mmCIF file of C-alpha atoms and ligand atoms in Angstrom:
data_model
loop_
_atom_site.group_PDB
_atom_site.id
_atom_site.type_symbol
_atom_site.label_atom_id
_atom_site.label_comp_id
_atom_site.label_asym_id
_atom_site.label_seq_id
_atom_site.Cartn_x
_atom_site.Cartn_y
_atom_site.Cartn_z
ATOM 1 C CA MET A 1 130.697 -118.633 -43.018
ATOM 2 C CA LEU A 2 134.341 -117.695 -42.611
ATOM 3 C CA THR A 3 136.376 -117.041 -45.770
ATOM 4 C CA VAL A 4 140.158 -117.415 -45.913
ATOM 5 C CA PHE A 5 141.962 -115.454 -48.645
ATOM 6 C CA SER A 6 145.493 -114.388 -49.604
ATOM 7 C CA ASP A 7 146.482 -111.397 -51.753
ATOM 8 C CA ASN A 8 149.465 -113.434 -52.928
ATOM 9 C CA HIS A 9 147.312 -115.092 -55.594
ATOM 10 C CA ARG A 10 147.900 -111.989 -57.749
ATOM 11 C CA LEU A 11 151.590 -112.919 -58.042
ATOM 12 C CA HIS A 12 150.580 -115.637 -60.500
ATOM 13 C CA HIS A 13 149.099 -115.044 -63.940
ATOM 14 C CA GLY A 14 150.610 -116.858 -66.866
ATOM 15 C CA CYS A 15 149.909 -118.006 -70.392
ATOM 16 C CA GLU A 16 148.495 -121.282 -71.657
ATOM 17 C CA LEU A 17 148.566 -123.302 -74.849
ATOM 18 C CA LYS A 18 144.972 -123.160 -76.096
ATOM 19 C CA ASP A 19 143.602 -123.937 -79.559
ATOM 20 C CA GLY A 20 147.106 -123.971 -80.988
ATOM 21 C CA ALA A 21 148.133 -120.579 -79.649
ATOM 22 C CA VAL A 22 149.864 -119.350 -76.518
ATOM 23 C CA THR A 23 147.456 -116.870 -74.938
ATOM 24 C CA PRO A 24 146.853 -115.329 -71.491
ATOM 25 C CA SER A 25 145.399 -118.007 -69.232
ATOM 26 C CA PHE A 26 141.644 -118.105 -68.581
ATOM 27 C CA GLU A 27 142.694 -118.686 -64.982
ATOM 28 C CA ASN A 28 143.391 -115.049 -64.044
ATOM 29 C CA PRO A 29 143.632 -112.937 -60.865
ATOM 30 C CA GLN A 30 140.305 -111.241 -61.538
ATOM 31 C CA ARG A 31 138.570 -114.532 -60.737
ATOM 32 C CA ALA A 32 139.490 -114.643 -57.059
ATOM 33 C CA ASP A 33 139.070 -110.896 -56.610
ATOM 34 C CA THR A 34 135.550 -111.109 -58.042
ATOM 35 C CA VAL A 35 134.650 -113.939 -55.650
ATOM 36 C CA LEU A 36 136.076 -111.957 -52.725
ATOM 37 C CA ALA A 37 134.049 -108.882 -53.692
ATOM 38 C CA ARG A 38 130.894 -110.997 -53.745
ATOM 39 C CA VAL A 39 131.723 -112.597 -50.379
ATOM 40 C CA ARG A 40 131.879 -109.071 -48.959
ATOM 41 C CA SER A 41 128.857 -107.575 -50.745
ATOM 42 C CA ALA A 42 126.682 -110.580 -49.865
ATOM 43 C CA GLY A 43 127.733 -110.419 -46.198
ATOM 44 C CA LEU A 44 128.813 -114.064 -46.125
ATOM 45 C CA GLY A 45 130.953 -113.545 -43.020
ATOM 46 C CA ASP A 46 134.438 -112.606 -41.869
ATOM 47 C CA VAL A 47 137.433 -112.726 -44.213
ATOM 48 C CA ILE A 48 140.836 -113.584 -42.732
ATOM 49 C CA GLY A 49 144.322 -114.074 -44.161
ATOM 50 C CA ALA A 50 146.212 -117.339 -44.379
ATOM 51 C CA GLN A 51 148.568 -118.652 -41.732
ATOM 52 C CA ALA A 52 151.906 -120.046 -43.008
ATOM 53 C CA PHE A 53 152.113 -123.836 -42.774
ATOM 54 C CA ASP A 54 155.094 -126.127 -42.812
ATOM 55 C CA ARG A 55 156.261 -127.493 -46.147
ATOM 56 C CA ALA A 56 155.643 -131.003 -44.802
ATOM 57 C CA CYS A 57 151.905 -130.289 -45.100
ATOM 58 C CA TYR A 58 152.280 -130.077 -48.901
ATOM 59 C CA VAL A 59 154.520 -133.124 -49.105
ATOM 60 C CA ALA A 60 151.750 -135.095 -47.365
ATOM 61 C CA ALA A 61 149.838 -135.044 -50.665
ATOM 62 C CA HIS A 62 152.753 -134.779 -53.120
ATOM 63 C CA SER A 63 156.209 -136.250 -53.552
ATOM 64 C CA GLU A 64 159.210 -134.514 -52.073
ATOM 65 C CA ARG A 65 160.928 -134.185 -55.459
ATOM 66 C CA TYR A 66 157.803 -132.654 -57.051
ATOM 67 C CA VAL A 67 157.499 -129.987 -54.363
ATOM 68 C CA ALA A 68 161.233 -129.269 -54.774
ATOM 69 C CA PHE A 69 160.677 -128.909 -58.541
ATOM 70 C CA LEU A 70 157.898 -126.338 -57.990
ATOM 71 C CA GLU A 71 160.073 -124.387 -55.573
ATOM 72 C CA ASN A 72 163.067 -124.235 -57.921
ATOM 73 C CA ALA A 73 161.540 -124.268 -61.416
ATOM 74 C CA TRP A 74 161.558 -120.511 -62.030
ATOM 75 C CA ALA A 75 165.185 -120.139 -60.891
ATOM 76 C CA GLU A 76 166.257 -123.047 -63.109
ATOM 77 C CA TRP A 77 164.304 -121.597 -66.069
ATOM 78 C CA THR A 78 165.729 -118.077 -65.756
ATOM 79 C CA ALA A 79 169.248 -119.518 -65.294
ATOM 80 C CA THR A 80 169.006 -120.500 -68.986
ATOM 81 C CA GLY A 81 168.503 -116.815 -69.894
ATOM 82 C CA LYS A 82 164.737 -116.923 -70.401
ATOM 83 C CA THR A 83 162.453 -114.388 -68.739
ATOM 84 C CA HIS A 84 159.026 -115.345 -70.150
ATOM 85 C CA ASP A 85 156.683 -117.982 -68.688
ATOM 86 C CA ALA A 86 157.951 -121.548 -68.558
ATOM 87 C CA LEU A 87 155.867 -124.209 -70.338
ATOM 88 C CA PRO A 88 156.756 -127.858 -71.028
ATOM 89 C CA LEU A 89 157.395 -129.053 -74.557
ATOM 90 C CA VAL A 90 157.880 -132.826 -74.271
ATOM 91 C CA TRP A 91 156.056 -135.434 -72.198
ATOM 92 C CA PRO A 92 157.039 -139.008 -71.210
ATOM 93 C CA VAL A 93 154.026 -140.810 -72.752
ATOM 94 C CA ARG A 94 153.491 -144.566 -73.201
ATOM 95 C CA ASP A 95 156.805 -146.384 -73.733
ATOM 96 C CA LEU A 96 159.082 -143.426 -72.988
ATOM 97 C CA ALA A 97 161.068 -143.416 -69.746
ATOM 98 C CA ILE A 98 158.862 -142.331 -66.853
ATOM 99 C CA ASP A 99 161.201 -143.600 -64.152
ATOM 100 C CA ARG A 100 163.934 -140.993 -64.191
ATOM 101 C CA GLU A 101 163.838 -137.278 -63.506
ATOM 102 C CA PRO A 102 165.650 -135.267 -66.201
ATOM 103 C CA GLY A 103 168.535 -133.069 -65.087
ATOM 104 C CA PHE A 104 167.578 -130.034 -67.189
ATOM 105 C CA ILE A 105 164.613 -127.710 -66.706
ATOM 106 C CA ASP A 106 163.047 -128.340 -70.165
ATOM 107 C CA GLY A 107 162.880 -132.040 -69.371
ATOM 108 C CA LYS A 108 161.718 -131.489 -65.797
ATOM 109 C CA LEU A 109 158.811 -129.318 -66.972
ATOM 110 C CA GLY A 110 157.489 -132.191 -69.100
ATOM 111 C CA PHE A 111 158.256 -134.828 -66.474
ATOM 112 C CA TYR A 112 156.198 -132.968 -63.842
ATOM 113 C CA ALA A 113 153.296 -131.790 -66.062
ATOM 114 C CA MET A 114 150.281 -133.399 -67.736
ATOM 115 C CA ASP A 115 149.692 -130.513 -70.180
ATOM 116 C CA ALA A 116 150.768 -127.005 -71.189
ATOM 117 C CA GLY A 117 148.120 -125.392 -68.999
ATOM 118 C CA ALA A 118 150.211 -124.764 -65.902
ATOM 119 C CA PRO A 119 152.798 -122.060 -66.642
ATOM 120 C CA ILE A 120 155.562 -121.277 -64.171
ATOM 121 C CA THR A 121 156.093 -117.532 -63.676
ATOM 122 C CA ALA A 122 158.240 -115.506 -61.295
ATOM 123 C CA GLY A 123 155.501 -115.402 -58.651
ATOM 124 C CA THR A 124 154.002 -118.841 -59.194
ATOM 125 C CA TRP A 125 155.528 -120.687 -56.231
ATOM 126 C CA GLN A 126 154.641 -117.965 -53.734
ATOM 127 C CA ALA A 127 151.063 -117.835 -55.013
ATOM 128 C CA VAL A 128 150.767 -121.628 -55.065
ATOM 129 C CA ARG A 129 152.141 -122.004 -51.574
ATOM 130 C CA SER A 130 149.808 -119.289 -50.256
ATOM 131 C CA SER A 131 146.861 -120.982 -51.942
ATOM 132 C CA ALA A 132 147.660 -124.229 -50.096
ATOM 133 C CA ASP A 133 148.004 -122.220 -46.858
ATOM 134 C CA VAL A 134 144.542 -120.739 -47.482
ATOM 135 C CA ALA A 135 143.124 -124.274 -47.661
ATOM 136 C CA LEU A 136 145.045 -125.398 -44.573
ATOM 137 C CA THR A 137 144.013 -122.347 -42.527
ATOM 138 C CA ALA A 138 140.342 -122.838 -43.408
ATOM 139 C CA MET A 139 140.533 -126.600 -42.851
ATOM 140 C CA GLN A 140 142.016 -126.050 -39.405
ATOM 141 C CA ARG A 141 139.017 -123.904 -38.438
ATOM 142 C CA VAL A 142 136.695 -126.768 -39.364
ATOM 143 C CA ILE A 143 138.890 -129.309 -37.553
ATOM 144 C CA ASP A 144 138.692 -127.010 -34.520
ATOM 145 C CA GLY A 145 134.900 -127.122 -34.592
ATOM 146 C CA ALA A 146 133.495 -124.691 -37.166
ATOM 147 C CA PRO A 147 130.638 -126.322 -39.111
ATOM 148 C CA SER A 148 132.033 -124.964 -42.395
ATOM 149 C CA ALA A 149 134.583 -122.619 -43.957
ATOM 150 C CA PHE A 150 135.464 -121.304 -47.409
ATOM 151 C CA ALA A 151 139.032 -121.503 -48.709
ATOM 152 C CA LEU A 152 139.143 -118.919 -51.524
ATOM 153 C CA CYS A 153 142.106 -120.611 -53.180
ATOM 154 C CA ARG A 154 143.858 -119.418 -56.306
ATOM 155 C CA PRO A 155 145.576 -121.067 -58.162
ATOM 156 C CA PRO A 156 143.131 -123.980 -57.997
ATOM 157 C CA GLY A 157 144.374 -127.491 -57.218
ATOM 158 C CA HIS A 158 142.253 -130.467 -58.268
ATOM 159 C CA HIS A 159 144.163 -131.338 -61.468
ATOM 160 C CA ALA A 160 147.481 -131.488 -59.559
ATOM 161 C CA ALA A 161 148.427 -135.103 -58.819
ATOM 162 C CA ARG A 162 151.006 -136.535 -56.461
ATOM 163 C CA GLU A 163 153.735 -135.783 -58.979
ATOM 164 C CA TYR A 164 152.462 -133.548 -61.728
ATOM 165 C CA MET A 165 150.856 -130.178 -62.408
ATOM 166 C CA GLY A 166 148.315 -129.347 -65.106
ATOM 167 C CA GLY A 167 145.067 -127.574 -65.874
ATOM 168 C CA TYR A 168 146.043 -124.390 -63.953
ATOM 169 C CA CYS A 169 146.871 -126.506 -60.837
ATOM 170 C CA TYR A 170 150.170 -127.026 -58.981
ATOM 171 C CA LEU A 171 149.561 -128.094 -55.368
ATOM 172 C CA ASN A 172 146.306 -129.947 -54.716
ATOM 173 C CA ASN A 173 144.663 -127.733 -52.088
ATOM 174 C CA ALA A 174 141.733 -130.087 -51.420
ATOM 175 C CA ALA A 175 144.009 -133.117 -51.015
ATOM 176 C CA ILE A 176 146.369 -131.179 -48.746
ATOM 177 C CA ALA A 177 143.364 -130.177 -46.599
ATOM 178 C CA ALA A 178 142.151 -133.796 -46.456
ATOM 179 C CA GLU A 179 145.608 -134.959 -45.387
ATOM 180 C CA ARG A 180 145.559 -132.313 -42.664
ATOM 181 C CA CYS A 181 142.380 -133.833 -41.224
ATOM 182 C CA LEU A 182 143.988 -137.270 -41.107
ATOM 183 C CA SER A 183 147.161 -135.933 -39.465
ATOM 184 C CA GLN A 184 144.984 -134.230 -36.835
ATOM 185 C CA GLY A 185 143.204 -137.436 -35.855
ATOM 186 C CA ALA A 186 140.382 -137.907 -38.368
ATOM 187 C CA GLU A 187 139.836 -141.489 -39.507
ATOM 188 C CA ARG A 188 137.945 -140.841 -42.730
ATOM 189 C CA VAL A 189 137.573 -137.835 -45.030
ATOM 190 C CA ALA A 190 135.378 -137.482 -48.115
ATOM 191 C CA VAL A 191 136.172 -135.217 -51.062
ATOM 192 C CA LEU A 192 133.298 -134.227 -53.354
ATOM 193 C CA ASP A 193 134.437 -132.575 -56.576
ATOM 194 C CA VAL A 194 131.710 -130.530 -58.307
ATOM 195 C CA ASP A 195 133.976 -128.688 -60.752
ATOM 196 C CA PHE A 196 132.985 -129.236 -64.405
ATOM 197 C CA HIS A 197 136.296 -131.030 -65.014
ATOM 198 C CA HIS A 198 137.272 -134.369 -63.525
ATOM 199 C CA GLY A 199 139.407 -133.991 -60.395
ATOM 200 C CA ASN A 200 142.087 -136.276 -61.765
ATOM 201 C CA GLY A 201 144.754 -135.032 -59.370
ATOM 202 C CA THR A 202 142.724 -135.709 -56.242
ATOM 203 C CA GLN A 203 141.750 -139.124 -57.596
ATOM 204 C CA ASN A 204 145.414 -139.927 -58.292
ATOM 205 C CA ILE A 205 146.518 -138.994 -54.772
ATOM 206 C CA PHE A 206 143.944 -141.164 -52.979
ATOM 207 C CA TYR A 207 143.282 -143.886 -55.581
ATOM 208 C CA ASP A 208 144.689 -146.821 -53.598
ATOM 209 C CA ARG A 209 143.533 -145.713 -50.143
ATOM 210 C CA PRO A 210 140.359 -146.359 -48.125
ATOM 211 C CA ASP A 211 140.782 -143.419 -45.705
ATOM 212 C CA VAL A 212 139.762 -140.756 -48.267
ATOM 213 C CA PHE A 213 136.590 -141.268 -50.307
ATOM 214 C CA PHE A 214 136.592 -139.361 -53.590
ATOM 215 C CA ALA A 215 133.525 -138.604 -55.723
ATOM 216 C CA SER A 216 133.584 -136.419 -58.836
ATOM 217 C CA ILE A 217 130.702 -135.186 -61.030
ATOM 218 C CA HIS A 218 132.022 -133.849 -64.329
ATOM 219 C CA GLY A 219 131.826 -133.562 -68.099
ATOM 220 C CA ASP A 220 132.207 -136.885 -69.913
ATOM 221 C CA PRO A 221 135.952 -137.282 -70.614
ATOM 222 C CA HIS A 222 135.178 -138.679 -74.078
ATOM 223 C CA VAL A 223 134.577 -135.052 -75.074
ATOM 224 C CA SER A 224 135.810 -132.967 -72.123
ATOM 225 C CA TYR A 225 139.161 -132.064 -70.563
ATOM 226 C CA PRO A 226 141.129 -133.832 -69.073
ATOM 227 C CA TYR A 227 140.095 -136.563 -71.601
ATOM 228 C CA PHE A 228 142.202 -139.337 -70.027
ATOM 229 C CA SER A 229 140.533 -139.780 -66.650
ATOM 230 C CA GLY A 230 137.127 -139.616 -64.984
ATOM 231 C CA PHE A 231 135.481 -142.648 -66.579
ATOM 232 C CA GLU A 232 132.871 -144.592 -64.633
ATOM 233 C CA HIS A 233 134.995 -147.728 -64.392
ATOM 234 C CA GLU A 234 137.677 -145.873 -62.395
ATOM 235 C CA ARG A 235 136.697 -146.976 -58.882
ATOM 236 C CA GLY A 236 139.967 -147.123 -56.961
ATOM 237 C CA ALA A 237 142.611 -149.846 -56.697
ATOM 238 C CA GLY A 238 143.905 -152.272 -54.072
ATOM 239 C CA ALA A 239 142.836 -151.175 -50.593
ATOM 240 C CA GLY A 240 141.179 -148.177 -52.257
ATOM 241 C CA GLU A 241 138.896 -150.270 -54.472
ATOM 242 C CA GLY A 242 135.368 -148.850 -54.235
ATOM 243 C CA PHE A 243 136.465 -145.589 -52.570
ATOM 244 C CA THR A 244 136.578 -143.590 -55.825
ATOM 245 C CA LEU A 245 133.349 -142.754 -57.668
ATOM 246 C CA ASN A 246 133.069 -141.004 -61.018
ATOM 247 C CA TYR A 247 129.931 -139.524 -62.552
ATOM 248 C CA PRO A 248 130.703 -138.461 -66.140
ATOM 249 C CA LEU A 249 127.703 -136.539 -67.496
ATOM 250 C CA ALA A 250 126.739 -135.544 -71.030
ATOM 251 C CA ARG A 251 127.260 -132.153 -72.640
ATOM 252 C CA GLY A 252 124.371 -129.823 -71.900
ATOM 253 C CA THR A 253 123.447 -131.444 -68.556
ATOM 254 C CA VAL A 254 120.923 -129.311 -66.627
ATOM 255 C CA TRP A 255 120.137 -129.280 -62.893
ATOM 256 C CA THR A 256 117.681 -132.216 -62.893
ATOM 257 C CA GLY A 257 120.233 -134.584 -64.424
ATOM 258 C CA TYR A 258 123.038 -133.136 -62.371
ATOM 259 C CA ARG A 259 121.056 -133.533 -59.160
ATOM 260 C CA GLN A 260 120.550 -137.276 -59.706
ATOM 261 C CA ALA A 261 124.315 -137.782 -59.734
ATOM 262 C CA LEU A 262 124.764 -135.401 -56.794
ATOM 263 C CA SER A 263 122.136 -137.204 -54.742
ATOM 264 C CA ASP A 264 123.764 -140.574 -55.417
ATOM 265 C CA ALA A 265 127.226 -139.228 -54.546
ATOM 266 C CA LEU A 266 126.018 -137.615 -51.320
ATOM 267 C CA GLY A 267 124.234 -140.831 -50.318
ATOM 268 C CA ARG A 268 127.468 -142.773 -50.772
ATOM 269 C CA ILE A 269 129.423 -140.135 -48.854
ATOM 270 C CA VAL A 270 126.976 -140.209 -45.913
ATOM 271 C CA ALA A 271 127.169 -144.038 -45.830
ATOM 272 C CA TYR A 272 130.980 -143.752 -45.647
ATOM 273 C CA LYS A 273 130.577 -141.765 -42.374
ATOM 274 C CA PRO A 274 133.452 -139.319 -42.891
ATOM 275 C CA ASP A 275 134.656 -137.045 -40.098
ATOM 276 C CA PHE A 276 134.963 -134.187 -42.600
ATOM 277 C CA LEU A 277 133.828 -133.313 -46.107
ATOM 278 C CA VAL A 278 136.019 -131.310 -48.489
ATOM 279 C CA VAL A 279 134.167 -129.873 -51.494
ATOM 280 C CA SER A 280 136.216 -128.980 -54.558
ATOM 281 C CA LEU A 281 134.013 -126.065 -55.575
ATOM 282 C CA GLY A 282 134.323 -125.276 -59.251
ATOM 283 C CA VAL A 283 131.513 -123.190 -60.700
ATOM 284 C CA ASP A 284 132.427 -123.836 -64.333
ATOM 285 C CA THR A 285 129.265 -125.990 -64.489
ATOM 286 C CA PHE A 286 127.518 -122.633 -65.086
ATOM 287 C CA GLU A 287 125.605 -122.250 -68.355
ATOM 288 C CA GLY A 288 127.680 -119.210 -69.377
ATOM 289 C CA ASP A 289 131.121 -120.697 -68.732
ATOM 290 C CA PRO A 290 133.417 -120.140 -71.738
ATOM 291 C CA ILE A 291 135.294 -123.474 -71.539
ATOM 292 C CA SER A 292 132.675 -125.927 -70.210
ATOM 293 C CA HIS A 293 129.437 -127.581 -71.342
ATOM 294 C CA PHE A 294 126.910 -127.920 -68.497
ATOM 295 C CA LYS A 295 123.865 -125.677 -68.105
ATOM 296 C CA LEU A 296 123.496 -124.892 -64.405
ATOM 297 C CA THR A 297 121.911 -121.527 -63.616
ATOM 298 C CA SER A 298 122.930 -119.166 -60.815
ATOM 299 C CA ASP A 299 119.891 -120.311 -58.774
ATOM 300 C CA ASP A 300 120.967 -123.940 -59.209
ATOM 301 C CA PHE A 301 124.080 -123.171 -57.170
ATOM 302 C CA LEU A 302 121.834 -122.275 -54.198
ATOM 303 C CA ARG A 303 120.280 -125.750 -54.564
ATOM 304 C CA LEU A 304 123.718 -127.348 -54.875
ATOM 305 C CA GLY A 305 124.794 -125.813 -51.570
ATOM 306 C CA ALA A 306 121.553 -126.810 -49.825
ATOM 307 C CA ASP A 307 121.861 -130.418 -51.010
ATOM 308 C CA ILE A 308 125.463 -130.618 -49.747
ATOM 309 C CA ALA A 309 124.329 -129.222 -46.381
ATOM 310 C CA GLY A 310 121.778 -132.042 -46.210
ATOM 311 C CA ALA A 311 124.647 -134.506 -45.723
ATOM 312 C CA GLY A 312 125.129 -132.988 -42.253
ATOM 313 C CA ILE A 313 128.944 -133.188 -42.302
ATOM 314 C CA ALA A 314 131.448 -130.514 -41.209
ATOM 315 C CA THR A 315 132.484 -129.095 -44.583
ATOM 316 C CA LEU A 316 135.370 -127.187 -46.117
ATOM 317 C CA PHE A 317 134.712 -125.542 -49.493
ATOM 318 C CA VAL A 318 137.837 -125.151 -51.618
ATOM 319 C CA MET A 319 137.660 -122.853 -54.662
ATOM 320 C CA GLU A 320 138.575 -124.591 -57.920
ATOM 321 C CA GLY A 321 137.486 -123.507 -61.434
ATOM 322 C CA GLY A 322 134.935 -121.145 -62.945
ATOM 323 C CA TYR A 323 135.850 -118.885 -65.866
ATOM 324 C CA MET A 324 132.798 -116.726 -66.511
ATOM 325 C CA VAL A 325 134.290 -113.938 -64.477
ATOM 326 C CA ASP A 326 131.159 -111.782 -64.368
ATOM 327 C CA GLU A 327 129.207 -114.535 -62.621
ATOM 328 C CA ILE A 328 131.874 -116.480 -60.738
ATOM 329 C CA GLY A 329 131.322 -114.570 -57.506
ATOM 330 C CA ILE A 330 127.552 -114.925 -57.610
ATOM 331 C CA ASN A 331 127.710 -118.650 -58.332
ATOM 332 C CA ALA A 332 130.362 -119.459 -55.731
ATOM 333 C CA VAL A 333 128.692 -117.430 -52.988
ATOM 334 C CA ASN A 334 125.261 -118.793 -53.945
ATOM 335 C CA THR A 335 126.612 -122.279 -53.228
ATOM 336 C CA LEU A 336 127.892 -121.190 -49.818
ATOM 337 C CA GLN A 337 124.699 -119.339 -48.909
ATOM 338 C CA GLY A 338 122.643 -122.287 -50.133
ATOM 339 C CA PHE A 339 124.703 -124.471 -47.784
ATOM 340 C CA GLU A 340 124.078 -122.147 -44.837
ATOM 341 C CA GLY A 341 120.374 -121.977 -45.611
ATOM 342 C CA GLY A 342 120.185 -125.766 -45.880
ATOM 343 C CA ARG A 343 121.786 -126.565 -42.538
HETATM 344 ZN ZN1 ZN T 401 137.144 -126.888 -64.087
#
């Protein structure tokens, strides 16, 4: 399987607000480098760089003003004299005004963020843009006829919605790839999100549409980030009613329980008859992950890949989360090799 990768991911490593303290983010450059090393040592296949895509490809999944905010945020932040990472400090919740963009960077950061887990640093936009280009380059290979490809994206993307960042995510790489399929003639695309955390951003982008089917298997939001989305009753709206599926699972879920949800999701995806499948591949479902609560083993990821292959759909894998750095490469590449073995 072909892997697409960009060195530019190393331009981004910021802080996050965690447990009441601002600390270096769990989402660090070592993650992607470890996965790349495993891709190479396991002999998964060729590794190529990302092609540069037009900005319009990002705006397909996001609003114009949000993309402009990401492009300009660091310059606006440093214009106030600050040189450390930018984090939001106020959010427009409930009855506060959500209909007007503030004119000052402090306000914009809150307006365009769901949490304090997506810092803006000097290199963030370049890394984010390259990450989206990684997804687009790999997606194009699949559109052009490859049975599968791996977009080794960093930063990840599935928490990024049409108009806000959060949870280490800025541009939604999986959604941008899905939009690429549609712009290239596909009629239907399915996105399967197997990251431990609900793919709230992807759900938000496609919630009222029937042309992208979204299924997510994740930790129960009653007790797991992002807390405010991913419940079973969220099934899409309007023309998109029934095209979103959520499988919140209990803390401590092991492979047998996980596989029941996976099997149901894959059955629904096959029935949808998509032209392409995009998998948001987070491996933070691993038993050793420091911020998650499922109990999948490294061997279970081989089974995960094989089950996805059983759907028989041309598939793009997009790297999302996974924070047990020692094992992230093994678990991600196990999924991909399981897929190849299951075809
Ligand atoms: Zn995650």
